[in-house]
Coordinates of C-alpha atoms in Angstrom, one line a residue:
Chain A
M1 CA 13.1 2.7 8.0
S2 CA 13.2 5.6 5.9
S3 CA 13.4 8.8 5.5
N4 CA 13.0 11.4 3.0
R5 CA 14.1 14.7 3.4
D6 CA 12.1 17.3 2.4
P7 CA 13.9 20.7 2.2
P8 CA 12.6 23.8 4.8
D9 CA 9.4 25.5 3.6
G10 CA 11.2 28.8 2.9
G11 CA 7.9 30.8 3.7
G12 CA 4.2 31.0 3.5
T13 CA 2.0 28.7 5.3
V14 CA 2.4 25.4 6.3
T15 CA 0.4 23.9 3.5
E16 CA 3.2 25.0 1.0
T17 CA 5.7 22.1 2.0
L18 CA 7.0 20.4 -0.6
T19 CA 6.3 16.7 -1.3
T20 CA 9.6 15.9 -3.2
Y21 CA 11.5 12.7 -2.5
G22 CA 14.9 11.8 -2.6
T23 CA 18.0 14.1 -2.5
N24 CA 17.7 15.9 -5.8
L25 CA 15.1 18.2 -4.2
I26 CA 14.2 21.5 -5.5
S27 CA 13.6 23.7 -2.7
N28 CA 12.5 27.0 -2.1
R29 CA 14.6 27.2 0.9
S30 CA 15.6 30.9 2.0
R31 CA 19.0 30.8 2.9
P32 CA 21.8 28.5 3.3
E33 CA 22.3 29.4 6.8
E34 CA 18.8 28.8 8.0
E35 CA 19.5 25.4 6.3
N36 CA 22.4 24.5 8.0
Q37 CA 20.7 25.9 11.5
V38 CA 18.0 23.5 10.8
E39 CA 20.2 20.9 9.7
E40 CA 22.1 21.1 13.1
A41 CA 19.0 21.1 15.0
E42 CA 17.5 18.3 13.6
L43 CA 20.5 16.4 14.1
K44 CA 20.3 17.2 17.8
Y45 CA 17.1 16.4 18.3
G46 CA 17.2 13.2 16.3
A47 CA 18.8 11.6 19.2
S48 CA 15.9 12.1 21.7
H49 CA 13.7 10.7 18.8
V50 CA 15.6 7.6 19.1
I51 CA 15.2 7.2 22.5
H52 CA 11.4 7.9 22.0
L53 CA 11.5 5.1 19.7
F54 CA 13.2 2.6 22.3
V55 CA 10.5 3.0 24.5
P56 CA 7.7 1.4 22.4
V57 CA 9.7 -1.3 20.8
S58 CA 10.8 -2.5 24.2
L59 CA 7.4 -2.3 25.2
C60 CA 6.2 -4.2 22.5
M61 CA 9.1 -6.9 22.9
A62 CA 8.7 -6.9 26.6
L63 CA 5.3 -8.1 26.2
V64 CA 5.8 -10.5 23.9
V65 CA 8.7 -11.9 26.0
F66 CA 6.4 -12.2 29.0
T67 CA 3.5 -13.7 27.1
M68 CA 6.0 -16.8 26.0
N69 CA 7.2 -17.2 29.5
T70 CA 4.0 -17.5 31.1
I71 CA 1.4 -18.6 28.5
T72 CA 2.3 -21.9 26.9
F73 CA -0.2 -21.6 24.5
Y74 CA 2.1 -19.3 22.1
S75 CA 5.2 -21.6 22.3
Q76 CA 3.4 -24.7 21.0
N77 CA 1.5 -25.0 17.7
N78 CA -0.6 -27.7 18.6
G79 CA 0.4 -29.6 15.2
R80 CA -1.4 -26.6 13.2
H81 CA 0.7 -24.4 10.7
L82 CA 0.1 -21.7 8.3
L83 CA -0.7 -22.1 4.7
Y84 CA 2.2 -20.3 3.8
T85 CA 4.7 -23.0 5.1
P86 CA 3.5 -26.0 3.6
F87 CA 7.0 -28.0 4.5
V88 CA 6.0 -29.3 7.8
K89 CA 7.3 -32.9 7.6
E90 CA 8.9 -34.3 10.8
T91 CA 12.3 -35.3 10.4
D92 CA 15.4 -35.8 12.1
S93 CA 17.7 -35.0 9.6
I94 CA 19.2 -31.8 9.4
V95 CA 19.7 -31.0 5.6
E96 CA 15.9 -32.2 5.3
K97 CA 15.0 -29.6 7.9
G98 CA 17.2 -26.8 6.5
L99 CA 15.8 -27.1 3.3
M100 CA 12.1 -27.5 4.3
S101 CA 12.5 -24.4 6.2
L102 CA 14.3 -22.7 3.5
G103 CA 11.4 -23.6 1.2
N104 CA 8.8 -22.3 3.8
A105 CA 10.6 -19.2 4.0
L106 CA 10.6 -18.6 0.1
V107 CA 7.0 -19.4 0.0
M108 CA 6.5 -16.9 2.6
L109 CA 8.7 -14.5 0.5
C110 CA 6.6 -15.0 -2.6
V111 CA 3.3 -14.1 -0.7
V112 CA 4.7 -11.3 0.7
V113 CA 6.0 -10.0 -2.7
F114 CA 2.7 -10.8 -4.4
M115 CA 1.0 -9.1 -1.8
T116 CA 3.1 -5.7 -1.9
V117 CA 2.5 -6.0 -6.0
L118 CA -1.4 -6.2 -5.5
L119 CA -1.2 -3.3 -3.3
I120 CA 0.7 -1.2 -5.8
V121 CA -1.7 -2.4 -8.7
F122 CA -4.7 -1.1 -6.2
Y123 CA -3.0 1.9 -5.2
K124 CA -2.1 2.8 -9.2
Y125 CA -5.4 2.3 -10.2
K126 CA -6.7 4.2 -7.1
F127 CA -9.1 1.3 -5.2
Y128 CA -8.7 3.5 -2.1
K129 CA -12.1 2.6 -0.8
L130 CA -11.0 -1.2 -1.4
I131 CA -7.5 -0.6 0.6
H132 CA -9.4 1.5 3.5
G133 CA -12.0 -1.1 3.7
W134 CA -9.3 -3.9 4.0
L135 CA -7.7 -1.8 6.5
I136 CA -10.8 -1.8 8.5
I137 CA -11.7 -5.0 8.4
S138 CA -8.1 -6.1 9.0
S139 CA -7.7 -4.4 12.1
F140 CA -11.4 -5.5 13.4
L141 CA -10.0 -9.1 13.1
L142 CA -7.0 -8.2 15.1
L143 CA -8.6 -6.3 17.9
F144 CA -11.5 -8.8 18.3
L145 CA -10.5 -12.7 17.2
F146 CA -7.0 -12.3 18.6
T147 CA -7.2 -10.6 21.6
T148 CA -10.3 -13.0 22.3
I149 CA -7.8 -15.9 22.1
Y150 CA -4.8 -14.0 23.8
V151 CA -7.5 -13.4 26.8
Q152 CA -8.7 -16.5 26.7
E153 CA -5.3 -18.3 26.9
V154 CA -4.3 -15.6 29.8
L155 CA -7.2 -16.4 32.0
K156 CA -6.5 -20.3 31.3
S157 CA -2.8 -19.8 32.6
F158 CA -4.3 -17.5 35.6
D159 CA -6.9 -20.1 36.6
V160 CA -9.5 -17.5 36.7
S161 CA -12.9 -18.0 35.6
P162 CA -15.2 -14.6 35.1
S163 CA -18.7 -15.0 33.4
A164 CA -18.8 -14.8 29.9
V165 CA -20.9 -11.6 30.0
T166 CA -18.3 -9.9 31.9
I167 CA -15.8 -10.7 29.6
L168 CA -17.5 -10.5 26.4
F169 CA -18.8 -7.0 27.3
A170 CA -15.1 -5.9 28.2
L171 CA -13.8 -7.2 24.8
G172 CA -16.5 -5.5 22.8
N173 CA -15.6 -2.3 24.9
Y174 CA -11.7 -2.7 24.1
G175 CA -12.4 -3.2 20.6
V176 CA -14.7 -0.9 19.9
L177 CA -12.4 1.5 21.6
G178 CA -9.4 0.3 19.5
M179 CA -10.9 0.8 16.4
M180 CA -11.9 4.3 17.4
C181 CA -8.4 5.1 18.5
I182 CA -6.7 3.7 15.6
H183 CA -9.1 4.7 12.7
W184 CA -10.5 7.8 13.9
K185 CA -9.6 9.9 16.6
G186 CA -8.4 9.0 20.3
P187 CA -6.0 10.2 22.7
L188 CA -2.4 9.6 21.9
R189 CA -1.2 7.5 24.2
L190 CA -3.8 5.1 23.9
Q191 CA -3.5 5.2 20.4
Q192 CA 0.2 4.0 20.7
F193 CA -1.1 1.2 23.4
Y194 CA -3.3 0.0 20.6
L195 CA -0.8 -0.2 18.3
I196 CA 1.9 -1.7 20.8
T197 CA -0.6 -4.6 21.8
M198 CA -1.4 -5.3 18.0
S199 CA 1.9 -5.6 16.8
A200 CA 2.5 -7.7 20.1
L201 CA -0.2 -9.9 19.1
M202 CA 0.6 -10.2 15.6
A203 CA 4.6 -11.8 16.8
L204 CA 2.8 -13.9 19.0
V205 CA 0.7 -15.5 16.2
F206 CA 3.6 -15.8 14.0
I207 CA 5.8 -17.4 16.8
K208 CA 3.3 -19.6 17.5
Y209 CA 2.5 -20.5 13.7
L210 CA 5.9 -21.0 12.2
P211 CA 8.1 -23.9 12.7
E212 CA 11.2 -24.1 14.6
W213 CA 13.8 -23.6 12.0
T214 CA 11.8 -21.6 9.7
V215 CA 11.4 -18.9 11.9
W216 CA 15.1 -17.7 11.4
F217 CA 15.1 -18.0 7.7
V218 CA 11.5 -16.1 7.3
L219 CA 13.5 -13.3 9.3
F220 CA 16.5 -13.2 7.3
V221 CA 14.7 -13.4 3.9
I222 CA 12.2 -10.7 4.9
S223 CA 15.2 -8.6 5.7
V224 CA 16.7 -9.0 2.7
W225 CA 13.5 -8.2 0.7
D226 CA 13.1 -5.0 3.0
L227 CA 16.4 -4.0 1.9
V228 CA 16.1 -4.8 -1.7
A229 CA 12.3 -3.2 -2.2
V230 CA 13.5 0.1 -0.6
L231 CA 16.7 0.5 -1.9
T232 CA 17.1 -0.9 -5.3
P233 CA 15.7 1.6 -8.5
K234 CA 13.0 -0.7 -9.5
G235 CA 11.7 -1.3 -6.0
P236 CA 8.2 -1.8 -5.8
L237 CA 8.1 0.2 -2.6
R238 CA 9.9 3.0 -4.1
Y239 CA 7.6 2.7 -7.1
L240 CA 4.9 3.7 -4.6
V241 CA 6.4 6.3 -3.0
E242 CA 7.4 8.0 -6.3
T243 CA 3.6 7.6 -7.4
A244 CA 2.2 9.0 -4.5
Q245 CA 4.4 12.1 -4.8
E246 CA 3.5 12.4 -8.6
R247 CA 0.1 12.6 -7.7
N248 CA 0.8 15.0 -5.1
E249 CA -1.5 12.8 -2.5
P250 CA -0.8 11.3 0.5
I251 CA 0.4 7.9 0.4
F252 CA -2.3 5.7 1.5
P253 CA -2.5 5.7 5.1
A254 CA -0.2 3.2 6.9
L255 CA 0.1 1.5 10.4
I256 CA 2.6 3.8 11.6
Y257 CA 3.5 4.5 15.2
S258 CA 4.6 8.0 15.9
S259 CA 5.7 9.4 19.2
G260 CA 4.1 12.2 18.7
V261 CA 0.5 13.0 17.2
L262 CA -0.5 11.4 14.4
Y263 CA -1.6 12.6 11.2
P264 CA -5.1 11.6 11.2
Y265 CA -5.2 10.3 8.4
V266 CA -2.3 8.4 8.9
L267 CA -4.0 5.2 10.3
V268 CA -4.1 1.6 9.5
T269 CA -1.8 -0.2 7.2
A270 CA -1.8 -1.6 3.7
L271 CA -0.6 -4.0 5.2
E272 CA -3.4 -5.3 6.6
N273 CA -4.9 -4.5 3.4
P274 CA -3.6 -7.0 1.3
E275 CA -4.1 -9.7 3.7
E276 CA -7.8 -9.0 3.5
S277 CA -8.5 -8.9 0.1
R278 CA -6.2 -12.4 -0.1
T279 CA -8.3 -13.9 2.3
T280 CA -11.4 -13.0 0.9
S281 CA -10.2 -14.2 -2.6
E282 CA -9.3 -17.5 -1.3
Q283 CA -11.7 -19.7 0.9
P284 CA -13.0 -17.9 3.7
A285 CA -10.9 -19.1 6.6
T286 CA -13.2 -17.2 9.1
T287 CA -14.7 -19.8 10.1
E288 CA -11.2 -21.8 10.7
A289 CA -10.2 -19.1 13.2
A290 CA -11.4 -20.9 16.1
P291 CA -9.7 -20.5 19.1
S292 CA -10.0 -24.2 20.0
T293 CA -7.2 -26.2 19.9
S294 CA -8.6 -29.5 19.5
A295 CA -9.7 -28.9 16.1
G296 CA -6.7 -31.2 15.1
N297 CA -4.5 -31.0 12.3
T298 CA -5.7 -29.1 9.7
G299 CA -3.8 -27.0 7.0
F300 CA -5.8 -24.1 7.5
A301 CA -4.3 -22.5 10.8
P302 CA -6.3 -19.8 12.3
G303 CA -3.5 -17.7 11.2
L304 CA -4.3 -17.6 7.8
Q305 CA -5.6 -14.1 8.2
S306 CA -3.4 -13.0 10.8
D307 CA -0.5 -14.2 8.6
S308 CA -1.9 -12.6 5.8
K309 CA -1.6 -9.7 7.6
R310 CA 1.7 -9.9 8.9
T311 CA 2.9 -10.6 5.5
A312 CA 1.1 -7.3 4.6
V313 CA 3.2 -5.5 7.3
K314 CA 6.3 -6.8 6.2
R315 CA 5.3 -6.0 2.9
I316 CA 5.2 -2.2 3.6
P317 CA 8.6 -1.1 4.0
Q318 CA 9.1 -0.4 7.6
K319 CA 10.3 3.2 7.5
V320 CA 11.2 5.5 10.3
Q321 CA 10.2 9.1 9.5
V322 CA 11.9 11.6 11.8
E323 CA 10.2 14.8 11.8
E324 CA 11.5 17.5 13.6
A325 CA 10.9 21.2 14.1
P326 CA 13.6 23.4 15.2
P327 CA 12.0 25.1 18.2
A328 CA 13.0 28.5 16.6
A329 CA 11.2 27.7 13.8
R330 CA 8.1 27.1 15.2
N331 CA 7.8 30.3 16.3
Q332 CA 8.6 31.9 13.2
P333 CA 5.5 33.0 11.4
Q334 CA 6.7 31.5 8.2
N335 CA 7.0 28.2 9.8
V336 CA 10.0 26.9 8.3
R337 CA 9.9 23.1 8.6
I338 CA 12.1 20.1 7.6
E339 CA 10.3 17.1 6.8
R340 CA 11.2 13.5 6.1
R341 CA 9.1 11.7 4.0
T342 CA 8.6 8.2 4.2
P343 CA 8.3 6.7 0.9
A344 CA 6.4 3.9 1.0
V345 CA 5.2 4.2 4.3
Q346 CA 2.6 6.3 3.0
L347 CA 2.0 8.9 5.1
E348 CA 2.2 12.1 5.3
H349 CA 1.8 14.2 2.6
L350 CA 1.9 17.6 4.3
N351 CA 0.9 19.4 1.5
Y352 CA -2.6 18.9 2.3
P353 CA -4.2 22.2 2.1
R354 CA -7.9 21.2 2.4
H355 CA -7.4 19.9 5.6
D356 CA -5.6 22.2 7.4
D357 CA -7.2 21.8 10.7
Y358 CA -4.8 18.9 11.5
Q359 CA -1.3 19.2 10.9
E360 CA 1.4 16.6 11.1
E361 CA 3.4 16.7 14.2
R362 CA 6.7 15.9 14.9
G363 CA 7.6 13.0 16.3
V364 CA 9.5 10.0 15.1
K365 CA 7.7 7.1 13.4
L366 CA 8.4 3.6 13.1
G367 CA 6.2 1.1 10.7
L368 CA 4.3 -1.7 12.8
G369 CA 5.7 -4.2 10.7
D370 CA 9.2 -3.5 12.6
F371 CA 7.7 -3.8 15.8
I372 CA 6.5 -7.0 15.0
F373 CA 9.3 -8.5 13.4
Y374 CA 11.7 -7.4 16.3
S375 CA 9.3 -9.1 18.6
V376 CA 9.2 -12.4 16.8
L377 CA 13.1 -12.5 17.0
L378 CA 13.0 -11.9 20.5
G379 CA 9.8 -13.9 21.4
K380 CA 11.6 -17.1 19.7
A381 CA 14.7 -16.6 21.3
S382 CA 13.1 -16.1 24.8
S383 CA 10.9 -19.2 24.3
Y384 CA 14.2 -21.2 25.2
F385 CA 14.4 -19.7 28.6
D386 CA 17.8 -18.5 28.3
W387 CA 18.3 -15.1 29.8
N388 CA 21.7 -14.7 28.2
T389 CA 20.4 -15.0 24.6
T390 CA 17.4 -13.0 25.3
I391 CA 19.4 -10.2 26.6
A392 CA 21.6 -10.2 23.5
C393 CA 19.3 -10.2 21.2
Y394 CA 17.4 -7.1 22.9
V395 CA 20.7 -5.4 22.8
A396 CA 21.3 -6.2 19.3
I397 CA 18.1 -4.9 18.0
L398 CA 18.4 -1.7 20.1
I399 CA 21.8 -1.4 18.7
G400 CA 20.6 -2.1 15.0
L401 CA 18.0 0.7 15.4
C402 CA 20.2 3.0 16.6
F403 CA 22.6 2.4 13.7
T404 CA 19.8 2.9 11.5
L405 CA 18.5 6.0 12.7
V406 CA 21.7 7.4 12.8
L407 CA 22.2 6.3 8.9
L408 CA 18.9 8.0 8.3
A409 CA 20.3 11.1 9.3
V410 CA 23.2 10.8 7.4
F411 CA 21.5 9.5 4.2
K412 CA 18.6 11.3 4.3
R413 CA 16.6 9.1 2.2
A414 CA 14.3 6.0 2.7
L415 CA 16.1 3.0 4.6
P416 CA 14.3 -0.2 5.4
A417 CA 14.5 -0.6 9.4
L418 CA 14.2 -4.2 9.5
P419 CA 18.1 -5.6 7.9
I420 CA 20.5 -4.1 10.3
S421 CA 18.6 -5.2 13.7
I422 CA 17.2 -8.3 12.2
F423 CA 20.7 -9.2 11.0
S424 CA 22.6 -8.1 14.2
G425 CA 19.8 -9.9 16.0
L426 CA 20.5 -13.3 14.5
I427 CA 24.0 -12.7 14.8
F428 CA 24.2 -12.5 18.5
Y429 CA 21.6 -15.4 18.9
F430 CA 23.3 -17.7 17.3
C431 CA 26.7 -16.7 18.5
T432 CA 25.0 -16.3 22.0
R433 CA 23.2 -19.9 22.1
W434 CA 26.3 -21.6 20.4
I435 CA 29.5 -20.2 21.7
I436 CA 28.7 -17.9 24.7
T437 CA 26.1 -20.2 26.6
P438 CA 28.1 -23.6 26.6
F439 CA 31.2 -21.6 27.4
V440 CA 29.3 -19.7 30.7
T441 CA 27.9 -23.2 31.6
F442 CA 31.6 -24.8 31.2
V443 CA 33.5 -22.0 33.4
S444 CA 30.7 -22.1 35.9
Q445 CA 30.7 -25.5 36.1
N446 CA 34.0 -25.8 36.7
S447 CA 34.0 -23.2 39.1
F448 CA 36.8 -21.0 37.0
L449 CA 34.9 -17.6 37.1
Y450 CA 31.6 -17.5 38.5
Chain B
M1 CA -4.6 13.2 18.5
D2 CA -3.7 16.1 20.2
I3 CA -6.8 18.2 21.7
S4 CA -4.5 21.0 22.6
K5 CA -4.4 21.8 19.1
L6 CA -8.2 21.8 18.6
T7 CA -10.2 25.0 18.6
D8 CA -12.9 25.0 21.3
V9 CA -15.7 24.0 19.0
K10 CA -14.2 21.1 17.8
K11 CA -13.1 20.0 21.3
V12 CA -16.6 20.5 22.4
D13 CA -17.9 18.4 19.0
L14 CA -15.6 15.5 20.1
C15 CA -15.9 15.3 23.5
K16 CA -19.9 15.0 22.6
K17 CA -19.7 12.4 20.2
Y18 CA -17.6 10.4 22.7
F19 CA -20.2 10.8 24.6
L20 CA -22.7 9.7 22.5
I21 CA -20.9 6.6 21.3
G22 CA -20.3 5.8 25.1
A23 CA -24.2 5.8 25.5
C24 CA -24.3 2.8 23.3
F25 CA -23.4 0.0 26.5
L26 CA -19.8 1.2 26.2
P27 CA -18.6 2.7 29.5
L28 CA -14.9 2.0 28.6
I29 CA -15.4 5.1 25.9
W30 CA -16.9 7.0 28.9
V31 CA -14.0 6.4 31.1
V32 CA -11.5 7.5 28.4
N33 CA -13.6 10.9 27.7
S34 CA -13.6 11.5 31.3
F35 CA -10.1 11.3 31.3
W36 CA -9.2 12.7 28.3
F37 CA -11.5 15.8 28.7
F38 CA -10.8 16.5 32.3
S39 CA -8.0 18.7 32.4
D40 CA -10.0 21.0 29.8
A41 CA -13.4 20.7 31.5
F42 CA -12.1 21.6 35.3
C43 CA -8.6 23.1 35.2
K44 CA -9.0 25.8 33.0
P45 CA -10.8 29.1 32.8
V46 CA -14.5 28.6 32.1
N47 CA -16.1 30.2 29.1
N48 CA -19.2 29.1 27.3
H49 CA -17.4 26.2 25.3
R50 CA -16.0 24.8 28.5
R51 CA -19.1 24.6 30.4
Q52 CA -20.5 22.3 27.7
I53 CA -17.3 20.2 28.1
R54 CA -17.9 20.1 31.7
K55 CA -21.1 18.9 30.9
Y56 CA -20.4 16.0 28.9
V57 CA -17.4 14.8 31.3
I58 CA -19.6 14.7 34.5
G59 CA -22.2 12.7 32.5
S60 CA -19.3 10.7 31.3
I61 CA -17.7 10.1 35.0
I62 CA -21.2 9.1 36.1
G63 CA -21.9 6.7 33.6
S64 CA -18.8 5.1 34.2
I65 CA -19.2 4.9 37.8
F66 CA -22.7 3.5 37.3
W67 CA -21.2 0.7 34.8
I68 CA -18.4 -0.1 37.2
I69 CA -21.0 -0.7 39.7
V70 CA -23.4 -2.8 37.7
L71 CA -20.4 -5.1 36.4
C72 CA -18.6 -5.6 39.8
S73 CA -22.0 -6.4 41.4
W74 CA -22.9 -8.7 38.7
E75 CA -19.4 -10.2 38.7
I76 CA -19.8 -10.9 42.6
F77 CA -23.1 -12.3 42.1
F78 CA -22.0 -14.7 39.2
Q79 CA -18.7 -16.0 41.3
Y80 CA -20.8 -16.4 44.4
Y81 CA -23.3 -18.8 42.6
R82 CA -20.7 -20.4 40.5
S83 CA -18.6 -21.6 43.9
Q84 CA -21.7 -23.1 44.8
G85 CA -21.7 -25.3 41.9
L86 CA -25.1 -24.3 40.4
V87 CA -25.5 -25.2 36.8
W88 CA -26.8 -22.3 35.2
T89 CA -23.5 -20.6 36.1
D90 CA -21.4 -23.2 33.8
F91 CA -23.6 -22.0 30.6
L92 CA -22.3 -18.2 31.4
T93 CA -18.8 -19.3 32.2
F94 CA -16.0 -18.1 29.4
V95 CA -13.3 -20.8 30.2
F96 CA -12.8 -23.6 32.3
P97 CA -9.5 -23.5 33.9
T98 CA -7.8 -26.8 34.5
G99 CA -5.5 -25.5 37.1
R100 CA -2.2 -23.6 37.3
V101 CA 0.2 -24.6 34.7
S102 CA 3.7 -24.9 36.0
M103 CA 6.5 -23.8 34.1
S104 CA 10.1 -22.4 34.8
F105 CA 8.8 -18.8 35.3
S106 CA 5.9 -20.2 37.6
N107 CA 8.1 -19.8 40.8
H108 CA 8.8 -16.2 40.3
K109 CA 7.2 -14.0 42.8
L110 CA 5.3 -11.8 40.1
F111 CA 3.6 -14.6 38.8
D112 CA 2.5 -15.7 42.1
L113 CA 1.0 -12.1 42.6
C114 CA -0.8 -12.3 39.6
V115 CA -2.3 -15.5 40.2
N116 CA -3.3 -14.8 43.5
L117 CA -4.8 -11.7 43.1
P118 CA -8.0 -12.9 41.3
K119 CA -8.2 -15.5 43.9
F120 CA -7.8 -12.9 46.4
M121 CA -10.5 -10.8 45.0
K122 CA -12.7 -13.7 44.7
M123 CA -12.4 -14.6 48.5
L124 CA -13.1 -10.7 49.2
S125 CA -16.2 -11.0 47.1
N126 CA -17.4 -14.4 48.8
L127 CA -16.7 -12.6 52.3
F128 CA -18.8 -9.3 51.2
I129 CA -21.6 -11.3 50.3
H130 CA -21.4 -13.3 53.8
V131 CA -21.0 -10.0 55.7
Q132 CA -24.0 -8.5 54.0
F133 CA -26.1 -11.5 55.0
I134 CA -25.0 -10.6 58.5

């Protein structure tokens, strides 16, 4: 999560907003009082935007938890595993398990770093078409293939058997509408719905194909990477943002969830982008991505592409962009605006004079990678059917998100969204599982309290 | 995409594009089109652009209703013959469920409802066919 504060536009049209980065901004702000007013209004409106973020995050997590509880397909991995988690030997020794999980997590981290670097290279040498095409293929795969698998499992679980004609027709419609809403124009609610469902699907695939202990290690390692990549001076994501700002152009569209209207060019992320290029450069695993669970043990799990997508997702720093317009400012002809820019997440560059039919709207934005990882944490926690743990993790994640947004308002710069929530979620998960639950069980068994 | 920020000309253009895209065997697009532009077509004062939007929205609504009827009748037809066990229906079945999977959540009332609703609808469709023959 990151926010980057831009100074208010001191006058003129909307298109004169600055695209500066960081706190050393040079702005053409008009008067200090105005700035204070604007700042105050910003903080005041920040709280409602936080709440606006809670709803989609909770919806995504609820979808994942519901699926984990009702459809057993996603809680078993059927002997397949991702290419990125090579250490899957069955063993009883705890040390070995731990080392294998750590190894898997580090392999995934390397993949993520590689993809990030690849993305930055693409961006640096201006292969925009490549990135864009990659994103489209990625979302296409996600919308059609994974939804089909999901629907198949849902139908199996609920013991319903419609005709193939109906299902394929409905899925085709759903997919095409999804592509339109995400990449082109569509109603806002529908766009948000599609982003949430896609994140939930990705999270489910991750939960399915990552081995037990690996999930926790991966979450930890990715949070650390997010922290490092966004905050260090040489961080790749920071470089990405700075390059974009130097060029004075919008950072490549990313998959961002917005509670307000999205900038029309903000679309699919580079997340999926790197994945696509990766999958095409390796053996095409498209044929492997078969929903058939009877394919036996293979190294190429269907998750190959989804995983790459996901890692790509992680790669992009998850940023929250808070944009607010003080209501007074909206009515002013000068359009004083405060914008916070998310560095890597590419977005906005509001300073885009040629496209003034569409303006960026105010709304809180959160990267989809955040959705995915929060949902992975909660889905994994709920797969043990212990509601204490699930609810504890949910509360921890939301508190982490709140805290991150507060820090956003305080620091006014790019911040990663993952670390605080994931760390607190992990702490709460393990404490609840190892300390609270046995305690509660013991107490209620011996009738001390309940 | 917030259509309230668009100019009228752009709205007409968008509505028309959605209508044309929906004409390619994509009734869901028509449904979305009719919901999205409904207030623009019917709940606002009429001018030339609004008339055009109204035209497209009405077209989308009629198209959606038509497709819904076609799909429902096909599905009812299919389930009827499937329950009779005809072989050709097996080729067109999407998934062969092996019965309800029991799990800790399965005794939850919501889950029961979710499972029984399609069965109920299947029953209803059978009833409908029998009533027709009477």
